[in-house]
JSON list of C-alpha atoms in Angstrom, two decimals:
[
{"chain": "A", "resi": 1, "resn": "MET", "atom": "CA", "xyz": [76.40, 175.99, 68.97]},
{"chain": "A", "resi": 2, "resn": "LEU", "atom": "CA", "xyz": [75.09, 172.85, 68.92]},
{"chain": "A", "resi": 3, "resn": "GLY", "atom": "CA", "xyz": [75.85, 171.91, 73.26]},
{"chain": "A", "resi": 4, "resn": "VAL", "atom": "CA", "xyz": [73.97, 174.88, 73.75]},
{"chain": "A", "resi": 5, "resn": "LYS", "atom": "CA", "xyz": [70.77, 174.92, 71.67]},
{"chain": "A", "resi": 6, "resn": "LYS", "atom": "CA", "xyz": [70.79, 171.11, 73.28]},
{"chain": "A", "resi": 7, "resn": "ILE", "atom": "CA", "xyz": [71.14, 172.64, 77.26]},
{"chain": "A", "resi": 8, "resn": "PHE", "atom": "CA", "xyz": [68.99, 175.29, 75.49]},
{"chain": "A", "resi": 9, "resn": "LEU", "atom": "CA", "xyz": [65.97, 172.69, 75.27]},
{"chain": "A", "resi": 10, "resn": "THR", "atom": "CA", "xyz": [66.68, 170.07, 78.60]},
{"chain": "A", "resi": 11, "resn": "ILE", "atom": "CA", "xyz": [66.24, 173.02, 80.33]},
{"chain": "A", "resi": 12, "resn": "LEU", "atom": "CA", "xyz": [63.02, 174.44, 78.76]},
{"chain": "A", "resi": 13, "resn": "LEU", "atom": "CA", "xyz": [62.11, 171.18, 78.86]},
{"chain": "A", "resi": 14, "resn": "THR", "atom": "CA", "xyz": [62.52, 170.15, 82.81]},
{"chain": "A", "resi": 15, "resn": "LEU", "atom": "CA", "xyz": [61.04, 173.96, 83.45]},
{"chain": "A", "resi": 16, "resn": "VAL", "atom": "CA", "xyz": [57.54, 172.82, 81.30]},
{"chain": "A", "resi": 17, "resn": "LEU", "atom": "CA", "xyz": [57.79, 168.68, 83.52]},
{"chain": "A", "resi": 18, "resn": "THR", "atom": "CA", "xyz": [57.96, 170.89, 86.80]},
{"chain": "A", "resi": 19, "resn": "PHE", "atom": "CA", "xyz": [54.51, 173.16, 85.61]},
{"chain": "A", "resi": 20, "resn": "ILE", "atom": "CA", "xyz": [52.90, 170.02, 85.34]},
{"chain": "A", "resi": 21, "resn": "VAL", "atom": "CA", "xyz": [54.18, 167.99, 88.46]},
{"chain": "A", "resi": 22, "resn": "ASN", "atom": "CA", "xyz": [52.99, 171.32, 90.22]},
{"chain": "A", "resi": 23, "resn": "ARG", "atom": "CA", "xyz": [49.76, 171.74, 89.10]},
{"chain": "A", "resi": 24, "resn": "ALA", "atom": "CA", "xyz": [48.75, 167.70, 88.76]},
{"chain": "A", "resi": 25, "resn": "LYS", "atom": "CA", "xyz": [49.95, 168.62, 92.75]},
{"chain": "A", "resi": 26, "resn": "ILE", "atom": "CA", "xyz": [47.18, 171.02, 93.42]},
{"chain": "A", "resi": 27, "resn": "PRO", "atom": "CA", "xyz": [44.49, 169.88, 95.91]},
{"chain": "A", "resi": 28, "resn": "VAL", "atom": "CA", "xyz": [40.98, 169.53, 94.76]},
{"chain": "A", "resi": 29, "resn": "MET", "atom": "CA", "xyz": [39.31, 172.49, 96.03]},
{"chain": "A", "resi": 30, "resn": "THR", "atom": "CA", "xyz": [35.33, 172.18, 98.10]},
{"chain": "A", "resi": 31, "resn": "ILE", "atom": "CA", "xyz": [33.45, 174.10, 98.65]},
{"chain": "A", "resi": 32, "resn": "ALA", "atom": "CA", "xyz": [30.16, 174.28, 100.14]},
{"chain": "A", "resi": 33, "resn": "LEU", "atom": "CA", "xyz": [27.58, 177.23, 98.48]},
{"chain": "A", "resi": 34, "resn": "LEU", "atom": "CA", "xyz": [24.71, 178.39, 100.79]},
{"chain": "A", "resi": 35, "resn": "ARG", "atom": "CA", "xyz": [21.38, 180.49, 99.05]},
{"chain": "A", "resi": 36, "resn": "SER", "atom": "CA", "xyz": [20.07, 182.82, 102.40]},
{"chain": "A", "resi": 37, "resn": "ALA", "atom": "CA", "xyz": [17.82, 185.55, 102.20]},
{"chain": "A", "resi": 38, "resn": "SER", "atom": "CA", "xyz": [15.68, 182.03, 100.68]},
{"chain": "A", "resi": 39, "resn": "LYS", "atom": "CA", "xyz": [11.69, 180.89, 101.75]},
{"chain": "A", "resi": 40, "resn": "LEU", "atom": "CA", "xyz": [12.88, 177.26, 101.47]},
{"chain": "A", "resi": 41, "resn": "VAL", "atom": "CA", "xyz": [14.77, 176.64, 104.26]},
{"chain": "A", "resi": 42, "resn": "SER", "atom": "CA", "xyz": [18.24, 178.60, 106.50]},
{"chain": "A", "resi": 43, "resn": "ALA", "atom": "CA", "xyz": [21.00, 178.97, 105.40]},
{"chain": "A", "resi": 44, "resn": "LYS", "atom": "CA", "xyz": [21.99, 176.73, 109.19]},
{"chain": "A", "resi": 45, "resn": "GLU", "atom": "CA", "xyz": [19.82, 174.54, 108.27]},
{"chain": "A", "resi": 46, "resn": "GLN", "atom": "CA", "xyz": [21.52, 174.08, 105.01]},
{"chain": "A", "resi": 47, "resn": "GLU", "atom": "CA", "xyz": [24.68, 174.44, 106.47]},
{"chain": "A", "resi": 48, "resn": "GLU", "atom": "CA", "xyz": [24.09, 171.73, 109.00]},
{"chain": "A", "resi": 49, "resn": "VAL", "atom": "CA", "xyz": [22.71, 169.13, 105.96]},
{"chain": "A", "resi": 50, "resn": "ILE", "atom": "CA", "xyz": [26.09, 169.72, 103.62]},
{"chain": "A", "resi": 51, "resn": "LEU", "atom": "CA", "xyz": [28.37, 169.29, 106.71]},
{"chain": "A", "resi": 52, "resn": "THR", "atom": "CA", "xyz": [26.45, 165.79, 107.71]},
{"chain": "A", "resi": 53, "resn": "TYR", "atom": "CA", "xyz": [26.57, 164.44, 104.09]},
{"chain": "A", "resi": 54, "resn": "ALA", "atom": "CA", "xyz": [30.21, 166.10, 103.87]},
{"chain": "A", "resi": 55, "resn": "VAL", "atom": "CA", "xyz": [31.52, 163.83, 106.72]},
{"chain": "A", "resi": 56, "resn": "ALA", "atom": "CA", "xyz": [29.80, 160.54, 105.95]},
{"chain": "A", "resi": 57, "resn": "ASN", "atom": "CA", "xyz": [31.31, 161.10, 103.08]},
{"chain": "A", "resi": 58, "resn": "ASN", "atom": "CA", "xyz": [34.91, 162.02, 103.31]},
{"chain": "A", "resi": 59, "resn": "LEU", "atom": "CA", "xyz": [34.75, 165.62, 102.36]},
{"chain": "A", "resi": 60, "resn": "VAL", "atom": "CA", "xyz": [36.56, 168.15, 103.91]},
{"chain": "A", "resi": 61, "resn": "ILE", "atom": "CA", "xyz": [34.41, 171.09, 103.12]},
{"chain": "A", "resi": 62, "resn": "GLU", "atom": "CA", "xyz": [37.87, 174.57, 102.37]},
{"chain": "A", "resi": 63, "resn": "ARG", "atom": "CA", "xyz": [36.22, 176.79, 101.48]},
{"chain": "A", "resi": 64, "resn": "TYR", "atom": "CA", "xyz": [32.69, 178.79, 102.18]},
{"chain": "A", "resi": 65, "resn": "ALA", "atom": "CA", "xyz": [30.02, 180.56, 99.49]},
{"chain": "A", "resi": 66, "resn": "THR", "atom": "CA", "xyz": [26.50, 182.46, 100.51]},
{"chain": "A", "resi": 67, "resn": "GLU", "atom": "CA", "xyz": [24.64, 183.87, 97.88]},
{"chain": "A", "resi": 68, "resn": "ASN", "atom": "CA", "xyz": [22.17, 186.48, 99.42]},
{"chain": "A", "resi": 69, "resn": "SER", "atom": "CA", "xyz": [18.93, 186.28, 96.58]},
{"chain": "A", "resi": 70, "resn": "PRO", "atom": "CA", "xyz": [15.45, 184.95, 97.01]},
{"chain": "A", "resi": 71, "resn": "VAL", "atom": "CA", "xyz": [14.02, 182.26, 95.41]},
{"chain": "A", "resi": 72, "resn": "LYS", "atom": "CA", "xyz": [12.76, 183.80, 92.78]},
{"chain": "A", "resi": 73, "resn": "LYS", "atom": "CA", "xyz": [14.88, 185.79, 91.39]},
{"chain": "A", "resi": 74, "resn": "LYS", "atom": "CA", "xyz": [16.40, 185.22, 87.34]},
{"chain": "A", "resi": 75, "resn": "LEU", "atom": "CA", "xyz": [19.61, 184.15, 87.27]},
{"chain": "A", "resi": 76, "resn": "GLU", "atom": "CA", "xyz": [20.78, 187.02, 85.74]},
{"chain": "A", "resi": 77, "resn": "ASP", "atom": "CA", "xyz": [19.95, 189.17, 88.61]},
{"chain": "A", "resi": 78, "resn": "ARG", "atom": "CA", "xyz": [22.48, 187.37, 90.90]},
{"chain": "A", "resi": 79, "resn": "PRO", "atom": "CA", "xyz": [25.67, 189.15, 90.09]},
{"chain": "A", "resi": 80, "resn": "LYS", "atom": "CA", "xyz": [27.20, 187.22, 93.83]},
{"chain": "A", "resi": 81, "resn": "LEU", "atom": "CA", "xyz": [25.78, 184.37, 92.11]},
{"chain": "A", "resi": 82, "resn": "LEU", "atom": "CA", "xyz": [27.26, 184.97, 88.14]},
{"chain": "A", "resi": 83, "resn": "ASP", "atom": "CA", "xyz": [30.60, 185.68, 90.49]},
{"chain": "A", "resi": 84, "resn": "PHE", "atom": "CA", "xyz": [31.18, 182.51, 92.43]},
{"chain": "A", "resi": 85, "resn": "LEU", "atom": "CA", "xyz": [30.42, 180.31, 88.30]},
{"chain": "A", "resi": 86, "resn": "GLN", "atom": "CA", "xyz": [33.48, 182.01, 86.32]},
{"chain": "A", "resi": 87, "resn": "SER", "atom": "CA", "xyz": [35.62, 181.84, 89.91]},
{"chain": "A", "resi": 88, "resn": "LEU", "atom": "CA", "xyz": [35.94, 178.14, 89.41]},
{"chain": "A", "resi": 89, "resn": "THR", "atom": "CA", "xyz": [38.69, 176.58, 87.37]},
{"chain": "A", "resi": 90, "resn": "GLY", "atom": "CA", "xyz": [38.11, 173.69, 87.62]},
{"chain": "A", "resi": 91, "resn": "GLY", "atom": "CA", "xyz": [37.54, 170.33, 89.14]},
{"chain": "A", "resi": 92, "resn": "GLU", "atom": "CA", "xyz": [36.08, 171.34, 91.96]},
{"chain": "A", "resi": 93, "resn": "THR", "atom": "CA", "xyz": [34.24, 169.33, 93.91]},
{"chain": "A", "resi": 94, "resn": "LEU", "atom": "CA", "xyz": [30.78, 171.90, 94.65]},
{"chain": "A", "resi": 95, "resn": "ILE", "atom": "CA", "xyz": [28.59, 170.88, 97.88]},
{"chain": "A", "resi": 96, "resn": "ILE", "atom": "CA", "xyz": [24.85, 171.59, 97.46]},
{"chain": "A", "resi": 97, "resn": "TYR", "atom": "CA", "xyz": [21.28, 172.14, 99.58]},
{"chain": "A", "resi": 98, "resn": "ASP", "atom": "CA", "xyz": [19.96, 170.91, 96.77]},
{"chain": "A", "resi": 99, "resn": "PHE", "atom": "CA", "xyz": [19.47, 172.62, 93.48]},
{"chain": "A", "resi": 100, "resn": "TRP", "atom": "CA", "xyz": [17.16, 175.53, 94.31]},
{"chain": "A", "resi": 101, "resn": "VAL", "atom": "CA", "xyz": [20.09, 176.76, 95.31]},
{"chain": "A", "resi": 102, "resn": "LEU", "atom": "CA", "xyz": [21.46, 177.07, 91.40]},
{"chain": "A", "resi": 103, "resn": "SER", "atom": "CA", "xyz": [17.32, 177.82, 90.11]},
{"chain": "A", "resi": 104, "resn": "ARG", "atom": "CA", "xyz": [14.42, 176.74, 89.78]},
{"chain": "A", "resi": 105, "resn": "ARG", "atom": "CA", "xyz": [13.31, 177.74, 87.35]},
{"chain": "A", "resi": 106, "resn": "ILE", "atom": "CA", "xyz": [14.04, 174.36, 85.10]},
{"chain": "A", "resi": 107, "resn": "ASP", "atom": "CA", "xyz": [15.49, 176.38, 81.83]},
{"chain": "A", "resi": 108, "resn": "GLU", "atom": "CA", "xyz": [18.49, 178.67, 84.26]},
{"chain": "A", "resi": 109, "resn": "LEU", "atom": "CA", "xyz": [19.30, 175.19, 86.20]},
{"chain": "A", "resi": 110, "resn": "VAL", "atom": "CA", "xyz": [19.95, 173.05, 82.60]},
{"chain": "A", "resi": 111, "resn": "LYS", "atom": "CA", "xyz": [22.29, 175.76, 81.70]},
{"chain": "A", "resi": 112, "resn": "THR", "atom": "CA", "xyz": [24.33, 176.12, 85.22]},
{"chain": "A", "resi": 113, "resn": "LEU", "atom": "CA", "xyz": [24.95, 172.58, 85.29]},
{"chain": "A", "resi": 114, "resn": "SER", "atom": "CA", "xyz": [26.27, 172.11, 81.55]},
{"chain": "A", "resi": 115, "resn": "CYS", "atom": "CA", "xyz": [28.06, 175.54, 82.35]},
{"chain": "A", "resi": 116, "resn": "MET", "atom": "CA", "xyz": [29.47, 172.99, 86.01]},
{"chain": "A", "resi": 117, "resn": "MET", "atom": "CA", "xyz": [29.88, 170.22, 83.93]},
{"chain": "A", "resi": 118, "resn": "SER", "atom": "CA", "xyz": [32.19, 170.72, 81.19]},
{"chain": "A", "resi": 119, "resn": "LYS", "atom": "CA", "xyz": [34.67, 173.31, 83.60]},
{"chain": "A", "resi": 120, "resn": "SER", "atom": "CA", "xyz": [34.67, 169.05, 85.02]},
{"chain": "A", "resi": 121, "resn": "VAL", "atom": "CA", "xyz": [33.12, 170.28, 88.39]},
{"chain": "A", "resi": 122, "resn": "THR", "atom": "CA", "xyz": [31.32, 167.16, 91.00]},
{"chain": "A", "resi": 123, "resn": "LEU", "atom": "CA", "xyz": [27.84, 168.66, 92.20]},
{"chain": "A", "resi": 124, "resn": "HIS", "atom": "CA", "xyz": [26.94, 167.08, 95.18]},
{"chain": "A", "resi": 125, "resn": "LEU", "atom": "CA", "xyz": [24.00, 168.14, 96.31]},
{"chain": "A", "resi": 126, "resn": "ALA", "atom": "CA", "xyz": [23.22, 166.75, 99.74]},
{"chain": "A", "resi": 127, "resn": "LYS", "atom": "CA", "xyz": [19.45, 166.58, 100.75]},
{"chain": "A", "resi": 128, "resn": "ARG", "atom": "CA", "xyz": [18.68, 163.58, 97.58]},
{"chain": "A", "resi": 129, "resn": "ALA", "atom": "CA", "xyz": [22.62, 162.08, 98.93]},
{"chain": "A", "resi": 130, "resn": "LEU", "atom": "CA", "xyz": [23.43, 162.56, 94.71]},
{"chain": "A", "resi": 131, "resn": "ILE", "atom": "CA", "xyz": [27.09, 162.96, 93.16]},
{"chain": "A", "resi": 132, "resn": "LEU", "atom": "CA", "xyz": [26.39, 164.71, 89.00]},
{"chain": "A", "resi": 133, "resn": "ARG", "atom": "CA", "xyz": [29.38, 163.82, 87.02]},
{"chain": "A", "resi": 134, "resn": "ALA", "atom": "CA", "xyz": [30.58, 165.94, 83.69]},
{"chain": "A", "resi": 135, "resn": "SER", "atom": "CA", "xyz": [30.92, 162.04, 82.14]},
{"chain": "A", "resi": 136, "resn": "ASP", "atom": "CA", "xyz": [27.05, 161.17, 83.89]},
{"chain": "A", "resi": 137, "resn": "PRO", "atom": "CA", "xyz": [24.40, 160.31, 80.71]},
{"chain": "A", "resi": 138, "resn": "ALA", "atom": "CA", "xyz": [22.43, 163.96, 81.26]},
{"chain": "A", "resi": 139, "resn": "GLY", "atom": "CA", "xyz": [19.41, 161.26, 80.52]},
{"chain": "A", "resi": 140, "resn": "ALA", "atom": "CA", "xyz": [19.62, 160.92, 84.77]},
{"chain": "A", "resi": 141, "resn": "LEU", "atom": "CA", "xyz": [18.18, 164.19, 85.02]},
{"chain": "A", "resi": 142, "resn": "LEU", "atom": "CA", "xyz": [14.96, 163.48, 82.89]},
{"chain": "A", "resi": 143, "resn": "GLY", "atom": "CA", "xyz": [14.31, 162.58, 86.51]},
{"chain": "A", "resi": 144, "resn": "LEU", "atom": "CA", "xyz": [14.96, 164.82, 88.79]},
{"chain": "A", "resi": 145, "resn": "LEU", "atom": "CA", "xyz": [14.10, 167.90, 86.91]},
{"chain": "A", "resi": 146, "resn": "ALA", "atom": "CA", "xyz": [10.31, 166.28, 86.13]},
{"chain": "A", "resi": 147, "resn": "GLU", "atom": "CA", "xyz": [10.25, 166.77, 90.14]},
{"chain": "A", "resi": 148, "resn": "LEU", "atom": "CA", "xyz": [11.81, 169.91, 90.46]},
{"chain": "A", "resi": 149, "resn": "ARG", "atom": "CA", "xyz": [9.69, 171.37, 88.33]},
{"chain": "A", "resi": 150, "resn": "GLU", "atom": "CA", "xyz": [5.91, 169.59, 89.88]},
{"chain": "A", "resi": 151, "resn": "GLU", "atom": "CA", "xyz": [7.72, 170.89, 93.72]},
{"chain": "A", "resi": 152, "resn": "VAL", "atom": "CA", "xyz": [7.33, 174.04, 91.86]},
{"chain": "A", "resi": 153, "resn": "ARG", "atom": "CA", "xyz": [4.69, 173.85, 89.58]},
{"chain": "A", "resi": 154, "resn": "GLN", "atom": "CA", "xyz": [2.03, 172.81, 93.61]},
{"chain": "A", "resi": 155, "resn": "GLU", "atom": "CA", "xyz": [5.16, 174.81, 96.00]},
{"chain": "A", "resi": 156, "resn": "ALA", "atom": "CA", "xyz": [2.20, 177.05, 98.45]},
{"chain": "A", "resi": 157, "resn": "PRO", "atom": "CA", "xyz": [2.20, 180.24, 98.65]},
{"chain": "A", "resi": 158, "resn": "SER", "atom": "CA", "xyz": [3.68, 180.42, 102.51]},
{"chain": "A", "resi": 159, "resn": "VAL", "atom": "CA", "xyz": [6.38, 178.30, 103.33]},
{"chain": "A", "resi": 160, "resn": "GLY", "atom": "CA", "xyz": [6.41, 174.80, 104.47]},
{"chain": "A", "resi": 161, "resn": "ARG", "atom": "CA", "xyz": [7.43, 171.68, 102.16]},
{"chain": "A", "resi": 162, "resn": "PRO", "atom": "CA", "xyz": [5.42, 171.43, 98.72]},
{"chain": "A", "resi": 163, "resn": "LYS", "atom": "CA", "xyz": [2.87, 169.03, 98.04]},
{"chain": "A", "resi": 164, "resn": "GLY", "atom": "CA", "xyz": [3.75, 166.70, 96.08]},
{"chain": "A", "resi": 165, "resn": "SER", "atom": "CA", "xyz": [7.94, 166.53, 96.64]},
{"chain": "A", "resi": 166, "resn": "THR", "atom": "CA", "xyz": [8.85, 163.35, 96.55]},
{"chain": "A", "resi": 167, "resn": "SER", "atom": "CA", "xyz": [11.64, 162.97, 99.44]},
{"chain": "A", "resi": 168, "resn": "GLY", "atom": "CA", "xyz": [15.48, 160.77, 99.51]},
{"chain": "A", "resi": 169, "resn": "SER", "atom": "CA", "xyz": [15.84, 157.87, 98.21]},
{"chain": "A", "resi": 170, "resn": "GLN", "atom": "CA", "xyz": [18.92, 155.78, 98.88]},
{"chain": "A", "resi": 171, "resn": "PHE", "atom": "CA", "xyz": [18.58, 155.01, 95.06]},
{"chain": "A", "resi": 172, "resn": "ASP", "atom": "CA", "xyz": [19.46, 157.79, 94.11]},
{"chain": "A", "resi": 173, "resn": "ASN", "atom": "CA", "xyz": [23.20, 157.40, 93.83]},
{"chain": "A", "resi": 174, "resn": "SER", "atom": "CA", "xyz": [22.34, 154.47, 91.37]},
{"chain": "A", "resi": 175, "resn": "ARG", "atom": "CA", "xyz": [20.01, 156.00, 89.31]},
{"chain": "A", "resi": 176, "resn": "ALA", "atom": "CA", "xyz": [21.95, 156.70, 86.05]},
{"chain": "A", "resi": 177, "resn": "GLU", "atom": "CA", "xyz": [22.64, 153.25, 86.46]},
{"chain": "A", "resi": 178, "resn": "ILE", "atom": "CA", "xyz": [19.14, 151.46, 87.32]},
{"chain": "A", "resi": 179, "resn": "ILE", "atom": "CA", "xyz": [18.56, 153.81, 83.78]},
{"chain": "A", "resi": 180, "resn": "LYS", "atom": "CA", "xyz": [21.41, 152.12, 82.26]},
{"chain": "A", "resi": 181, "resn": "ARG", "atom": "CA", "xyz": [19.92, 148.84, 82.49]},
{"chain": "A", "resi": 182, "resn": "LEU", "atom": "CA", "xyz": [16.59, 150.09, 81.75]},
{"chain": "A", "resi": 183, "resn": "CYS", "atom": "CA", "xyz": [17.71, 151.43, 78.67]},
{"chain": "A", "resi": 184, "resn": "GLU", "atom": "CA", "xyz": [19.47, 148.02, 77.89]},
{"chain": "A", "resi": 185, "resn": "GLY", "atom": "CA", "xyz": [16.18, 145.79, 78.71]},
{"chain": "A", "resi": 186, "resn": "GLU", "atom": "CA", "xyz": [17.75, 144.44, 81.78]},
{"chain": "A", "resi": 187, "resn": "SER", "atom": "CA", "xyz": [14.23, 143.18, 84.09]},
{"chain": "A", "resi": 188, "resn": "VAL", "atom": "CA", "xyz": [13.43, 145.43, 87.16]},
{"chain": "A", "resi": 189, "resn": "THR", "atom": "CA", "xyz": [14.62, 141.48, 89.63]},
{"chain": "A", "resi": 190, "resn": "ARG", "atom": "CA", "xyz": [17.54, 141.51, 87.53]},
{"chain": "A", "resi": 191, "resn": "ILE", "atom": "CA", "xyz": [19.33, 145.11, 88.41]},
{"chain": "A", "resi": 192, "resn": "ALA", "atom": "CA", "xyz": [17.39, 144.49, 92.00]},
{"chain": "A", "resi": 193, "resn": "GLN", "atom": "CA", "xyz": [19.68, 141.15, 92.42]},
{"chain": "A", "resi": 194, "resn": "ALA", "atom": "CA", "xyz": [22.50, 143.42, 90.04]},
{"chain": "A", "resi": 195, "resn": "LEU", "atom": "CA", "xyz": [22.81, 145.68, 92.87]},
{"chain": "A", "resi": 196, "resn": "GLY", "atom": "CA", "xyz": [21.59, 144.43, 96.24]},
{"chain": "A", "resi": 197, "resn": "VAL", "atom": "CA", "xyz": [18.89, 145.32, 96.95]},
{"chain": "A", "resi": 198, "resn": "PRO", "atom": "CA", "xyz": [14.71, 144.42, 97.78]},
{"chain": "A", "resi": 199, "resn": "ARG", "atom": "CA", "xyz": [12.68, 144.18, 94.51]},
{"chain": "A", "resi": 200, "resn": "SER", "atom": "CA", "xyz": [9.75, 145.43, 95.63]},
{"chain": "A", "resi": 201, "resn": "SER", "atom": "CA", "xyz": [12.11, 148.54, 97.44]},
{"chain": "A", "resi": 202, "resn": "LEU", "atom": "CA", "xyz": [13.38, 149.26, 94.00]},
{"chain": "A", "resi": 203, "resn": "ASN", "atom": "CA", "xyz": [10.53, 148.10, 91.88]},
{"chain": "A", "resi": 204, "resn": "ASP", "atom": "CA", "xyz": [8.42, 151.33, 93.79]},
{"chain": "A", "resi": 205, "resn": "TYR", "atom": "CA", "xyz": [11.22, 153.64, 93.27]},
{"chain": "A", "resi": 206, "resn": "ILE", "atom": "CA", "xyz": [11.25, 152.91, 89.59]},
{"chain": "A", "resi": 207, "resn": "VAL", "atom": "CA", "xyz": [7.19, 153.37, 89.43]},
{"chain": "A", "resi": 208, "resn": "SER", "atom": "CA", "xyz": [7.38, 157.15, 91.86]},
{"chain": "A", "resi": 209, "resn": "ARG", "atom": "CA", "xyz": [10.59, 158.25, 89.30]},
{"chain": "A", "resi": 210, "resn": "ASN", "atom": "CA", "xyz": [8.96, 157.10, 86.19]},
{"chain": "A", "resi": 211, "resn": "LEU", "atom": "CA", "xyz": [12.81, 155.84, 84.57]},
{"chain": "A", "resi": 212, "resn": "LYS", "atom": "CA", "xyz": [10.39, 153.21, 82.67]},
{"chain": "A", "resi": 213, "resn": "GLU", "atom": "CA", "xyz": [9.15, 156.36, 81.09]},
{"chain": "A", "resi": 214, "resn": "ILE", "atom": "CA", "xyz": [12.45, 158.51, 80.97]},
{"chain": "A", "resi": 215, "resn": "ALA", "atom": "CA", "xyz": [14.63, 154.79, 80.25]},
{"chain": "A", "resi": 216, "resn": "ALA", "atom": "CA", "xyz": [11.84, 154.51, 77.25]},
{"chain": "A", "resi": 217, "resn": "LYS", "atom": "CA", "xyz": [12.63, 157.05, 76.26]},
{"chain": "A", "resi": 218, "resn": "LEU", "atom": "CA", "xyz": [16.41, 157.98, 75.79]},
{"chain": "A", "resi": 219, "resn": "ALA", "atom": "CA", "xyz": [16.47, 154.71, 74.27]},
{"chain": "A", "resi": 220, "resn": "SER", "atom": "CA", "xyz": [13.86, 155.17, 71.88]},
{"chain": "A", "resi": 221, "resn": "ASN", "atom": "CA", "xyz": [15.96, 158.25, 70.51]},
{"chain": "A", "resi": 222, "resn": "GLN", "atom": "CA", "xyz": [19.20, 157.22, 71.76]},
{"chain": "A", "resi": 223, "resn": "HIS", "atom": "CA", "xyz": [21.35, 158.47, 68.24]},
{"chain": "A", "resi": 224, "resn": "SER", "atom": "CA", "xyz": [19.31, 161.79, 68.13]},
{"chain": "A", "resi": 225, "resn": "ASP", "atom": "CA", "xyz": [18.84, 162.83, 71.48]},
{"chain": "A", "resi": 226, "resn": "PRO", "atom": "CA", "xyz": [21.31, 164.91, 73.24]},
{"chain": "A", "resi": 227, "resn": "THR", "atom": "CA", "xyz": [19.56, 163.40, 76.55]},
{"chain": "A", "resi": 228, "resn": "ALA", "atom": "CA", "xyz": [21.24, 160.28, 76.19]},
{"chain": "A", "resi": 229, "resn": "MET", "atom": "CA", "xyz": [24.79, 162.82, 75.53]},
{"chain": "A", "resi": 230, "resn": "PRO", "atom": "CA", "xyz": [26.70, 162.75, 78.99]},
{"chain": "A", "resi": 231, "resn": "LEU", "atom": "CA", "xyz": [26.08, 165.91, 80.71]},
{"chain": "A", "resi": 232, "resn": "SER", "atom": "CA", "xyz": [29.60, 167.76, 78.87]},
{"chain": "A", "resi": 233, "resn": "ASP", "atom": "CA", "xyz": [29.81, 166.85, 75.40]},
{"chain": "A", "resi": 234, "resn": "SER", "atom": "CA", "xyz": [33.96, 166.92, 75.26]},
{"chain": "A", "resi": 235, "resn": "THR", "atom": "CA", "xyz": [33.98, 168.26, 71.76]},
{"chain": "A", "resi": 236, "resn": "GLU", "atom": "CA", "xyz": [31.76, 171.13, 73.42]},
{"chain": "A", "resi": 237, "resn": "GLN", "atom": "CA", "xyz": [33.16, 172.82, 75.90]},
{"chain": "A", "resi": 238, "resn": "GLU", "atom": "CA", "xyz": [31.90, 176.54, 76.21]},
{"chain": "A", "resi": 239, "resn": "CYS", "atom": "CA", "xyz": [29.65, 176.87, 78.80]},
{"chain": "A", "resi": 240, "resn": "PRO", "atom": "CA", "xyz": [26.17, 177.99, 78.15]},
{"chain": "A", "resi": 241, "resn": "LEU", "atom": "CA", "xyz": [26.26, 180.66, 80.38]},
{"chain": "A", "resi": 242, "resn": "GLU", "atom": "CA", "xyz": [29.03, 182.16, 78.41]},
{"chain": "A", "resi": 243, "resn": "ASP", "atom": "CA", "xyz": [26.73, 185.36, 77.26]},
{"chain": "A", "resi": 244, "resn": "VAL", "atom": "CA", "xyz": [24.92, 186.39, 80.70]},
{"chain": "A", "resi": 245, "resn": "LEU", "atom": "CA", "xyz": [28.47, 185.91, 82.24]},
{"chain": "A", "resi": 246, "resn": "THR", "atom": "CA", "xyz": [29.49, 188.07, 79.45]},
{"chain": "A", "resi": 247, "resn": "GLN", "atom": "CA", "xyz": [26.74, 190.63, 79.70]},
{"chain": "A", "resi": 248, "resn": "HIS", "atom": "CA", "xyz": [27.04, 190.37, 83.45]},
{"chain": "A", "resi": 249, "resn": "ASN", "atom": "CA", "xyz": [31.19, 191.10, 83.64]},
{"chain": "A", "resi": 250, "resn": "LEU", "atom": "CA", "xyz": [29.90, 194.54, 80.95]},
{"chain": "A", "resi": 251, "resn": "LYS", "atom": "CA", "xyz": [27.36, 195.78, 84.04]},
{"chain": "A", "resi": 252, "resn": "LYS", "atom": "CA", "xyz": [30.43, 195.33, 85.83]},
{"chain": "A", "resi": 253, "resn": "GLY", "atom": "CA", "xyz": [32.74, 197.63, 83.96]},
{"chain": "A", "resi": 254, "resn": "GLU", "atom": "CA", "xyz": [30.23, 200.32, 83.96]},
{"chain": "A", "resi": 255, "resn": "ALA", "atom": "CA", "xyz": [29.12, 200.32, 87.70]}
]
């Protein structure tokens, strides 16, 4: 009898280990998300920029998704985007043109980003050459969100580049590290030396993005300010869009 139990347990353990190994071998999918029906940048232009970015960063796009909605439409009124967010199983690499592909409303954007990070999605912003990961401090996003808020505020009714918008910089990929070093009290000179870049260029970037102000706020509130925490807290994995997604599923069921 003991021999039968031992054989059964051995078979069960083998099956479990095989399942774990096979799941580990599943490749992480790289997805490009386009937003059509936008007056900002056409889907074709978005795709060209994303393709160029993907090639430059050795990323192979395995799936394209397109969501059609006007820029000013609220998140709860964008069923295709909500379906897309629900389709993310975890660990995907997502490439978009810029933040507004997800939303131009700051509150919606923060919730959407947090939802993605809770699923360990790596987000690439092709236009800004910027990568967002769950391990990044949320405070590193403050500067970007402030820029976006200013762009939205100053945007003219007609199409074209918004007044006061900030172009991408070679330092965007190092933004989180720069803010972290500023929080730790490092001088601009020392940070420039660590990054191997000219001090004057780095200082211009820090000033134009208000990074010293952001770092000062984070340093003074590092124990209580949620922006000093990672984008995804390992102790809280629930998507902040859960209520919106639930209402979306109810509407689908009623249709």
